[in-house]
Amino acid sequence: MAAVLGISGLYHDAAAALVVDGRVVAAMHEERLDRVKHSAALPERAARACLAMAGIDAKALDAVVFYEEPFAKFERLLGWLVQTFPRAPSYFARSLRQQLAKKLWVLDELSETLGVPRSKVSSREHHLCHAASAFFVSPFEEAAVLTVDGVGEHTTTAIWQGRGATLERRFSLEFPHSLGLFYAAITAYTGFEVLDGELKLMALAAHGTPRYVGELSRVLHLGADGDFALDARYFDAFTDTELGFGAELERLLGPARPANVPWDLARSPDDRRYADIARSAQVLTEEALLGLARRARREVAADALCLAGGVALNCTATARLAAEAGFSRVFVQPAAGDAGGALGAAILRALELGDPRPAPLGSPALGQAIDAGAGADLAERLGLGVSRPPRPFERAAEILARGGLVALATGRGEWGPRALGFRSLLARADDTGVRDAVNRRVKGRESFRPFAPSVLEANADALFHHVGADMTPFMTTVCRPRESALGELSGVVHVDGTSRLHSVSKERAPALAELLAEYERSTGRRALLDTSLNGAGEPIAGSENDAVAFFATHRAVDALLLDDVLVERRPR
Amino acid sequence: MTDFALRVLRRARTSLALFGYFLKPDRFFLVPLVVVVLLAGALLAASAGLSRVAPFVYTLF
């Protein structure tokens, strides 16, 4: 029986996860604590929070595991330096500086920071960690596992056979041939920030037509049998800027879009062109993933598929895989990106130490809990109205029914980038005016981005063609609403006719389940708009203080529910 | 032993392990590069902390 801490960090989406005696007891994103979105730190705060949640001292840890092999990554950089010499001076100056300053010594740093003997600190391969993070918390005893991201040490894509407590690699592709880098380059080309804007590109794609598939097929060649290749001429990522596109891509597609310019899809032909390019990139990415998934189906005699890696967060693509790849079930855990590597690393070492495989992931609430009393104190000091009504959900449902916005911060925080009923901002789902107000007055997002619905699991089939039911509890796929439910869901259906459904059960998200039930009782409506509890450019709220600060600074939000404490504004 | 000495010792061990990693037939050709990069890194680290060393490092580049 062992206590193992997994760590991902020093690139983006730093996180820690703690597995004790084969149970996932805590998992936490560093950004929820250091308040830097997609934090690239070594996640000391998250690690200490996980230990505190389990009541374990760092000295009692049996192992600390980092989510990638530092030497293998260094080897890739040096090898690439030799291959591209002398065309990549700035890229290598920057990369080597990062390596020498931090990354090569990360295991020493972890030992010193946490006070754990160096002999207990080790690392595991990046894609193996991704695969473990997906398969070992999935509901499947046997599955094909597909891991797809930018790049780990050398691998960018891999197919694994998961069986019981083992993972066996069946196929892999190596850098520079990477779907993640392809998608990142188009993200940068369309003016979004890489490692943050990929999901914006996916949302934009729904507004375009795939008329650039021919051109982009020269950039990403899809081969037979699931493999693919990138044409390096189109990417400066390999010689100059990390994860960037090159001048050749602009010659192929036209000038890139400048960053931070407001979008106007209705009036700007240029913006419509970028939407078409986004759609074309999305189509090619989906085709590549379908090819890989079909190969996985052939290579691995299993009926279920698990996905992980940053590309697995592309929920439009996972919906296509669920429908077309030939698997009966598909699973994507909520933190499918690099943060999830921390969980995979911890589970791998725990299994090596003889612990059992963890139970399937139930609730995603693996983060730090809020202290409602402390939040109430802060709210009072800020002059906000604080009460503990006997039926707080009744009052919240009343506010929602009249078109108000309710912030919900309850229990432990979510694992993964989505609000799943623990740090959520809620509104009625049947009103496009309310949706636009959420965007304009609180979120400040691009107007083309959709909002997601939360519905009780019991209502999911009535409202949606509920495909991918292993993913909808974690919002990692999209579903099509039923024709009869469109009126009830008008604020949460994207322009392509899909919704990123969150199916809610009492076991997984008790407070949101109760609020949805109360809302249905009082209004007859079964869906709520559910978006993350954060303002523009901020990480999701972590603590009660973050939630109260969010409420205090966003006057468009009518109430904040902190467990059983209701915070409202006093009449002026 | 002071914390600083322990840190240096750990990193020296890691550097040795790094050389060990590259002492494989398919990685051997990278060893000279590893040596240069590590020496440059050590010099830069030293020059950042000791202003008297800095002029000598400057002449190397």
XYZ file of C-alpha atoms in Angstrom:
633
model
C 0.000 0.000 0.000
C 1.541 3.290 -1.093
C 1.085 7.033 -1.312
C 2.223 8.365 -4.691
C 2.250 11.965 -5.866
C 2.155 12.637 -9.613
C 3.397 15.924 -10.997
C 3.008 17.689 -14.346
C 4.536 21.088 -14.915
C 7.188 23.410 -16.333
C 5.361 23.690 -19.644
C 1.637 24.394 -19.297
C -1.327 23.195 -17.226
C 0.768 22.263 -14.214
C -0.982 19.931 -11.778
C -0.521 17.422 -8.990
C -2.441 14.226 -8.265
C -2.266 11.951 -5.252
C -3.009 8.232 -5.278
C -3.152 6.482 -1.902
C -3.536 2.713 -1.640
C -4.820 2.602 -5.204
C -7.411 5.330 -4.696
C -7.294 8.707 -6.460
C -7.739 10.932 -3.415
C -6.852 14.365 -4.808
C -5.985 16.090 -8.069
C -5.472 19.784 -8.398
C -4.464 22.306 -11.051
C -1.765 24.773 -10.031
C -3.653 27.597 -11.804
C -6.500 27.352 -9.262
C -3.960 28.292 -6.581
C -1.356 30.544 -8.183
C -4.066 32.275 -10.266
C -2.052 32.127 -13.488
C -4.131 30.604 -16.292
C -2.522 27.410 -17.654
C 0.220 27.853 -15.047
C 3.625 26.618 -16.210
C 5.117 26.459 -12.712
C 6.439 23.459 -10.872
C 3.165 22.860 -8.993
C 4.307 23.096 -5.396
C 1.051 24.682 -4.215
C -1.061 22.007 -5.898
C 1.189 19.264 -4.491
C 0.889 20.621 -0.962
C -2.874 21.052 -1.386
C -3.218 17.401 -2.453
C -1.185 16.277 0.554
C -3.275 18.452 2.879
C -6.519 17.042 1.449
C -5.321 13.528 2.226
C -3.821 14.525 5.575
C -0.426 13.189 4.527
C 2.978 14.707 5.193
C 5.350 14.821 2.204
C 7.799 12.706 4.193
C 5.245 9.893 4.220
C 5.135 9.714 0.420
C 6.403 6.491 -1.091
C 7.076 8.059 -4.467
C 6.919 11.279 -6.453
C 6.639 10.868 -10.221
C 7.130 13.483 -12.923
C 5.062 13.146 -16.100
C 7.889 13.101 -18.644
C 11.470 11.915 -18.988
C 13.761 14.978 -18.779
C 16.776 13.305 -20.433
C 14.770 11.949 -23.371
C 13.295 15.401 -23.959
C 16.779 16.920 -23.857
C 17.917 14.304 -26.354
C 15.144 15.343 -28.763
C 16.197 18.976 -28.531
C 19.843 18.203 -29.182
C 18.993 15.855 -32.030
C 16.818 18.521 -33.610
C 19.605 21.080 -33.199
C 21.905 18.833 -35.202
C 19.279 18.232 -37.896
C 18.304 21.870 -38.377
C 21.689 23.527 -37.781
C 22.211 26.437 -38.409
C 18.596 27.462 -39.091
C 17.225 27.470 -35.557
C 19.425 29.657 -33.362
C 16.753 31.491 -31.381
C 14.654 28.379 -30.832
C 17.603 26.524 -29.381
C 18.914 29.386 -27.330
C 15.517 29.570 -25.650
C 14.997 25.828 -25.345
C 18.458 25.178 -23.955
C 18.096 28.015 -21.486
C 14.874 26.389 -20.213
C 16.526 22.997 -20.051
C 19.616 24.188 -18.212
C 17.761 26.469 -15.855
C 15.015 24.083 -14.771
C 13.929 21.083 -16.765
C 17.038 18.902 -16.612
C 17.071 19.154 -12.818
C 13.344 18.862 -12.255
C 13.603 15.640 -10.244
C 16.220 17.258 -7.961
C 13.956 20.307 -7.636
C 10.986 18.146 -6.675
C 13.047 16.357 -4.065
C 14.263 19.643 -2.572
C 10.943 21.488 -2.800
C 8.879 18.729 -1.210
C 11.547 17.434 1.161
C 11.319 13.914 -0.262
C 14.489 11.772 -0.621
C 15.830 11.979 -4.164
C 15.700 8.182 -4.441
C 11.901 8.325 -4.249
C 11.572 10.782 -7.139
C 11.368 9.409 -10.673
C 9.775 10.085 -14.043
C 7.705 8.198 -16.589
C 7.230 8.624 -20.320
C 4.817 11.414 -21.255
C 2.474 9.447 -23.512
C 2.470 6.483 -21.148
C 1.281 8.889 -18.424
C -1.448 10.171 -20.759
C -2.547 6.620 -21.566
C -2.571 5.688 -17.865
C -4.578 8.795 -16.964
C -7.301 7.705 -19.372
C -7.418 3.935 -19.158
C -6.845 3.275 -15.466
C -9.743 5.517 -14.367
C -12.022 4.393 -17.205
C -14.904 1.986 -16.640
C -13.295 -0.585 -18.969
C -11.399 -3.750 -18.119
C -10.035 -3.814 -21.651
C -9.748 -0.979 -24.168
C -7.784 0.530 -27.007
C -6.100 3.730 -25.831
C -5.206 6.574 -28.174
C -2.898 9.364 -26.982
C -2.478 12.414 -29.196
C -0.844 15.718 -28.327
C 1.819 18.210 -29.454
C 4.831 16.190 -28.411
C 6.069 14.368 -25.343
C 9.727 13.364 -25.360
C 9.752 12.000 -28.918
C 6.254 10.567 -29.317
C 3.369 12.661 -30.608
C 0.787 9.931 -31.115
C 0.426 6.422 -29.726
C -1.968 3.508 -29.674
C -1.965 1.275 -26.600
C -3.695 -1.862 -25.520
C -5.097 -1.473 -22.040
C -5.915 -4.646 -20.158
C -6.530 -4.805 -16.429
C -3.556 -3.104 -14.794
C -1.322 -3.098 -17.882
C -0.708 -0.907 -20.897
C 1.136 -2.122 -23.956
C 2.222 0.164 -26.794
C 1.068 -1.000 -30.228
C 1.905 1.922 -32.519
C 3.463 5.363 -32.318
C 4.418 8.373 -34.376
C 7.298 10.646 -33.516
C 8.089 14.364 -33.652
C 7.711 16.389 -35.847
C 4.635 14.562 -37.159
C 2.058 15.792 -34.720
C -1.644 16.574 -34.850
C -1.235 18.787 -31.797
C 1.435 20.887 -33.509
C -0.696 21.114 -36.653
C -3.680 22.375 -34.668
C -1.442 24.711 -32.651
C 0.000 26.226 -35.820
C -3.473 26.982 -37.205
C -4.412 28.354 -33.773
C -1.488 30.775 -33.982
C -2.253 31.551 -37.640
C -5.814 32.611 -36.761
C -4.519 34.987 -34.080
C -5.206 32.914 -30.960
C -2.718 32.154 -28.267
C -1.204 28.687 -28.553
C -1.990 26.356 -25.606
C -5.026 28.514 -24.788
C -6.797 29.218 -28.076
C -7.155 25.692 -29.493
C -10.683 25.359 -28.121
C -11.535 28.785 -29.577
C -10.364 27.520 -32.968
C -12.649 24.505 -32.552
C -15.602 26.810 -31.759
C -14.745 29.042 -34.726
C -14.626 26.021 -37.037
C -18.379 25.538 -36.677
C -18.911 28.886 -38.409
C -16.908 28.025 -41.519
C -17.015 25.782 -44.565
C -14.172 23.355 -45.252
C -13.013 24.967 -48.507
C -9.307 24.907 -47.546
C -9.061 21.160 -46.999
C -7.133 20.815 -50.279
C -4.543 23.415 -49.281
C -4.188 22.091 -45.737
C -3.799 18.556 -47.045
C -0.417 19.707 -48.327
C 0.489 20.639 -44.755
C -0.918 17.518 -43.085
C -0.673 14.429 -45.287
C -3.044 11.702 -44.173
C -1.642 8.285 -44.994
C -3.273 4.919 -45.158
C -3.740 2.971 -41.950
C -3.946 5.911 -39.574
C -0.511 7.420 -39.977
C 0.098 11.001 -41.083
C 2.971 13.375 -41.765
C 3.497 17.116 -41.396
C 5.342 19.046 -44.059
C 7.938 20.912 -41.997
C 8.232 23.720 -44.566
C 5.023 25.248 -43.243
C 6.144 25.390 -39.624
C 8.540 27.743 -37.941
C 8.016 25.657 -34.829
C 10.963 23.584 -35.919
C 13.403 26.352 -36.616
C 12.352 29.527 -34.904
C 9.317 30.139 -32.769
C 7.958 27.313 -30.707
C 4.661 25.908 -32.014
C 4.417 28.606 -34.699
C 3.504 28.607 -38.356
C 5.923 29.675 -41.061
C 5.909 32.164 -43.938
C 5.204 29.253 -46.279
C 1.838 28.713 -44.613
C 0.945 32.356 -45.243
C 1.894 31.908 -48.885
C -0.469 28.939 -49.001
C -3.435 30.389 -47.085
C -2.962 34.174 -47.215
C -1.889 36.510 -44.441
C -2.274 35.367 -40.861
C -4.804 37.093 -38.621
C -3.346 39.614 -36.181
C -3.869 38.783 -32.508
C -6.292 40.665 -30.268
C -8.433 42.151 -33.038
C -12.189 41.799 -32.337
C -13.939 39.217 -34.500
C -16.737 40.173 -36.889
C -17.935 37.089 -38.724
C -21.048 38.860 -40.010
C -19.291 41.690 -41.823
C -15.636 40.783 -42.335
C -14.837 38.558 -45.347
C -11.367 38.057 -43.873
C -12.817 36.696 -40.639
C -15.070 34.379 -42.615
C -11.960 33.151 -44.438
C -10.303 32.402 -41.112
C -13.439 30.522 -40.043
C -13.220 28.460 -43.247
C -9.577 27.696 -42.525
C -10.498 26.712 -38.952
C -13.204 24.390 -40.284
C -10.818 22.842 -42.773
C -8.210 22.223 -40.048
C -10.915 20.706 -37.859
C -12.086 18.396 -40.659
C -8.533 17.185 -41.315
C -7.898 16.678 -37.602
C -11.088 14.643 -37.268
C -10.157 12.558 -40.317
C -6.699 11.904 -38.867
C -8.185 10.903 -35.508
C -10.726 8.651 -37.208
C -7.897 6.944 -39.110
C -6.000 6.409 -35.870
C -9.067 5.161 -34.017
C -9.875 2.687 -36.786
C -6.291 1.460 -36.671
C -6.623 1.111 -32.895
C -9.788 -0.918 -33.443
C -7.881 -3.277 -35.720
C -4.713 -3.502 -33.600
C -6.460 -3.987 -30.275
C -9.231 -6.484 -29.882
C -11.366 -4.302 -27.672
C -14.752 -2.743 -27.962
C -13.987 0.420 -26.006
C -11.700 3.367 -26.699
C -10.011 5.765 -24.250
C -8.412 8.997 -25.394
C -5.946 11.366 -23.765
C -3.529 14.138 -24.710
C -4.424 17.722 -25.525
C -6.090 16.754 -28.822
C -8.565 14.584 -26.868
C -10.077 17.818 -25.509
C -11.431 18.433 -29.015
C -14.994 17.435 -28.126
C -16.316 17.776 -31.680
C -13.775 15.164 -32.751
C -14.527 12.816 -29.841
C -18.208 12.899 -30.845
C -17.252 11.751 -34.346
C -15.099 8.983 -32.897
C -17.979 7.814 -30.712
C -20.276 7.731 -33.733
C -17.998 6.498 -36.514
C -14.869 4.703 -35.272
C -16.557 1.378 -34.618
C -16.226 1.282 -30.823
C -19.291 0.748 -28.693
C -18.014 3.067 -25.923
C -15.566 5.978 -25.809
C -14.132 7.592 -22.679
C -12.200 10.849 -22.192
C -11.381 11.840 -18.629
C -11.937 15.525 -17.755
C -8.251 16.537 -17.533
C -7.216 14.933 -20.820
C -4.464 17.503 -21.465
C -1.077 17.784 -19.801
C -2.550 18.243 -16.316
C -3.868 14.692 -16.581
C -0.306 13.425 -16.972
C 0.148 13.971 -13.227
C -2.666 11.519 -12.534
C -1.309 8.961 -14.993
C 2.194 9.205 -13.533
C 0.912 8.629 -9.994
C -1.223 5.642 -11.000
C 1.610 4.009 -12.954
C 3.960 4.090 -9.957
C 1.223 2.976 -7.564
C 0.596 -0.068 -9.764
C 4.331 -0.822 -9.842
C 4.360 -0.697 -6.053
C 1.657 -3.339 -5.975
C -1.448 -1.275 -5.386
C -4.675 -2.174 -7.150
C -5.948 -0.330 -10.198
C -8.105 2.675 -9.138
C -11.882 2.537 -9.374
C -13.495 4.217 -12.405
C -13.586 7.982 -12.048
C -16.816 8.987 -10.354
C -17.000 12.596 -9.362
C -14.516 15.019 -10.898
C -14.457 16.906 -7.566
C -10.877 16.075 -6.609
C -9.646 19.588 -5.769
C -9.565 21.694 -2.655
C -12.870 22.248 -0.829
C -14.216 25.697 -0.137
C -14.813 26.950 3.380
C -18.281 28.491 3.159
C -17.944 30.106 6.605
C -14.745 31.893 5.612
C -16.388 32.963 2.359
C -19.379 34.327 4.270
C -17.057 36.328 6.539
C -15.277 37.838 3.556
C -18.570 38.650 1.828
C -19.830 40.412 4.963
C -16.644 42.436 5.230
C -17.188 43.476 1.606
C -20.696 44.717 2.477
C -22.537 41.943 0.623
C -25.777 40.416 1.884
C -25.147 37.024 3.476
C -27.832 34.565 4.548
C -28.324 30.863 5.182
C -31.836 30.311 3.828
C -33.475 27.001 4.728
C -33.914 26.159 1.036
C -31.061 27.889 -0.810
C -31.666 25.999 -4.080
C -35.258 27.231 -4.166
C -34.037 30.824 -3.976
C -31.317 30.168 -6.594
C -33.864 28.548 -8.946
C -36.138 31.574 -8.515
C -33.306 33.933 -9.541
C -32.450 31.748 -12.542
C -36.075 31.524 -13.636
C -36.363 35.298 -13.928
C -33.228 35.458 -16.101
C -30.682 36.109 -13.367
C -27.191 34.669 -13.046
C -26.139 32.463 -10.137
C -22.569 31.569 -9.251
C -22.185 28.169 -7.608
C -19.092 27.326 -5.546
C -19.544 24.161 -3.587
C -17.469 21.335 -2.196
C -14.163 20.361 -3.798
C -13.077 21.938 -7.077
C -13.217 20.216 -10.468
C -10.418 18.209 -12.040
C -10.016 19.414 -15.623
C -10.669 22.625 -17.528
C -14.492 22.438 -17.465
C -16.941 23.690 -14.862
C -18.808 20.572 -13.766
C -21.056 21.914 -11.053
C -18.542 22.845 -8.362
C -17.230 26.190 -9.634
C -19.966 27.068 -12.127
C -21.766 30.156 -13.329
C -25.363 29.262 -14.156
C -28.119 30.879 -16.189
C -31.305 29.784 -17.937
C -30.591 27.823 -21.090
C -33.641 28.793 -23.124
C -32.907 32.465 -23.637
C -30.345 33.752 -26.140
C -30.580 37.214 -24.562
C -29.419 35.836 -21.217
C -26.633 33.933 -22.984
C -25.439 37.110 -24.708
C -25.554 38.980 -21.394
C -23.378 36.301 -19.760
C -20.851 36.746 -22.511
C -20.969 40.546 -22.697
C -21.145 41.370 -19.019
C -19.164 38.578 -17.392
C -17.107 36.326 -19.622
C -15.935 38.754 -22.316
C -15.378 35.912 -24.778
C -15.478 35.991 -28.564
C -19.141 36.072 -29.588
C -18.788 32.975 -31.785
C -18.062 30.710 -28.811
C -20.916 28.587 -27.474
C -22.056 27.897 -23.925
C -22.750 24.429 -22.599
C -25.852 22.956 -20.959
C -26.108 20.998 -17.729
C -29.045 18.619 -17.460
C -29.934 15.844 -15.048
C -28.745 12.463 -16.295
C -32.340 11.275 -16.129
C -33.324 13.959 -18.662
C -30.347 13.617 -21.003
C -32.014 11.124 -23.349
C -35.202 13.145 -23.577
C -33.318 16.320 -24.512
C -30.403 14.959 -26.573
C -29.357 12.162 -28.866
C -27.234 11.001 -25.975
C -24.221 9.422 -27.715
C -20.986 9.143 -25.725
C -22.621 8.728 -22.336
C -19.258 7.836 -20.739
C -18.017 11.322 -21.648
C -20.991 13.597 -20.995
C -20.510 13.563 -17.173
C -17.162 15.269 -17.877
C -18.190 17.498 -20.817
C -15.645 15.910 -23.145
C -17.929 15.391 -26.131
C -20.838 17.053 -27.932
C -24.362 15.786 -28.578
C -27.191 16.878 -30.848
C -30.329 18.164 -29.125
C -33.596 16.527 -30.065
C -35.826 18.617 -32.315
C -38.496 18.698 -29.613
C -36.050 20.203 -27.097
C -34.614 22.998 -29.232
C -36.804 25.660 -27.647
C -35.652 24.662 -24.187
C -31.998 24.759 -25.253
C -31.868 27.806 -27.528
C -29.082 29.488 -25.533
C -26.801 26.473 -25.444
C -26.800 25.088 -28.989
C -23.807 25.950 -31.144
C -24.189 27.116 -34.723
C -23.393 23.573 -35.955
C -26.388 22.201 -34.046
C -24.436 20.536 -31.236
C -24.076 21.127 -27.499
C -21.226 20.199 -25.163
C -23.569 18.344 -22.853
C -22.914 17.956 -19.142
C -25.065 15.151 -17.754
C -25.415 15.551 -14.006
C -26.076 12.931 -11.369
C -26.541 13.252 -7.615
C -23.504 11.035 -7.053
C -21.152 13.078 -9.216
C -22.319 16.668 -8.600
C -24.867 16.715 -5.757
C -25.409 20.472 -5.443
C -25.925 21.062 -9.157
C -28.182 18.005 -9.353
C -30.333 19.408 -6.558
C -30.461 22.839 -8.166
C -31.451 21.357 -11.552
C -34.198 19.333 -9.861
C -35.479 22.428 -8.054
C -35.343 24.471 -11.269
C -37.347 21.790 -13.092
C -39.895 21.617 -10.243
C -40.461 25.358 -10.251
C -40.272 26.113 -14.000
C -40.762 22.826 -15.856
C -37.484 23.508 -17.696
C -34.747 20.897 -17.569
C -31.514 22.589 -18.642
C -29.242 25.327 -17.323
C -26.444 27.160 -19.079
C -23.289 26.161 -17.215
C -20.017 28.001 -17.692
C -16.868 28.204 -15.599
C -16.676 30.534 -12.616
C -14.121 33.002 -13.878
C -13.872 36.370 -15.578
C -12.078 37.058 -18.849
C -8.537 35.656 -18.905
C -8.740 34.263 -15.363
C -8.374 30.683 -14.185
C -11.482 29.032 -12.729
C -12.143 30.045 -9.116
C -10.400 27.784 -6.646
C -11.069 28.960 -3.116
C -14.059 30.630 -1.446
C -12.117 33.897 -1.630
C -11.813 33.575 -5.423
C -15.561 32.945 -5.666
C -16.466 35.925 -3.457
C -14.003 38.156 -5.339
C -15.579 37.042 -8.625
C -19.048 37.851 -7.316
C -17.986 41.220 -5.876
C -16.428 42.317 -9.151
C -19.130 41.110 -11.557
C -22.275 43.079 -10.848
C -24.205 41.205 -13.545
C -24.164 38.122 -11.317
C -27.182 38.174 -8.985
C -26.238 35.633 -6.356
C -23.442 33.391 -5.180
C -24.196 30.076 -3.549
C -21.318 28.919 -1.322
C -22.491 25.525 -0.118
C -25.521 26.568 1.985
C -24.566 30.247 2.204
C -26.348 32.597 -0.170
C -24.543 35.827 -0.997
C -26.548 38.581 -2.672
C -26.121 42.281 -3.244
C -27.692 44.624 -0.744
C -30.191 47.029 -2.287
C -28.508 50.380 -2.938
C 26.804 19.675 4.600
C 25.066 22.929 3.673
C 21.910 23.044 1.576
C 23.873 24.684 -1.217
C 26.484 21.920 -1.215
C 23.743 19.279 -1.269
C 22.075 20.987 -4.217
C 25.360 21.072 -6.120
C 25.993 17.425 -5.284
C 22.550 16.365 -6.511
C 23.024 18.235 -9.764
C 26.473 16.726 -10.235
C 24.886 13.297 -9.833
C 22.186 14.208 -12.325
C 24.870 15.409 -14.782
C 26.611 12.045 -14.455
C 23.329 10.243 -15.024
C 22.790 12.436 -18.086
C 26.160 11.339 -19.505
C 25.218 7.760 -18.735
C 22.003 8.247 -20.691
C 23.916 9.445 -23.745
C 26.553 6.685 -23.561
C 24.448 4.409 -25.748
C 25.427 3.597 -29.344
C 22.482 5.417 -30.930
C 22.993 8.535 -28.788
C 26.760 8.614 -28.635
C 27.134 11.234 -31.365
C 25.408 13.777 -29.111
C 27.933 13.496 -26.262
C 30.203 16.356 -27.463
C 27.161 18.595 -27.699
C 26.055 17.607 -24.209
C 29.522 18.456 -22.859
C 29.547 21.882 -24.548
C 26.025 22.705 -23.441
C 26.637 21.672 -19.829
C 29.937 23.550 -19.635
C 28.339 26.641 -21.115
C 25.486 26.294 -18.645
C 27.860 25.911 -15.712
C 29.862 28.952 -16.813
C 26.755 31.026 -17.271
C 25.450 29.973 -13.865
C 28.785 30.864 -12.282
C 29.008 34.194 -14.046
C 25.524 35.127 -12.916
C 26.550 34.656 -9.294
C 30.142 35.898 -9.352
C 30.748 39.219 -10.986
C 34.538 38.668 -10.987
C 34.161 35.649 -13.284
C 31.939 37.432 -15.763
C 34.690 39.201 -17.819
C 36.422 35.851 -18.451
C 33.205 34.200 -19.544
C 32.516 37.102 -21.881
C 35.795 36.502 -23.712
C 34.862 32.873 -24.340
C 31.893 33.903 -26.441
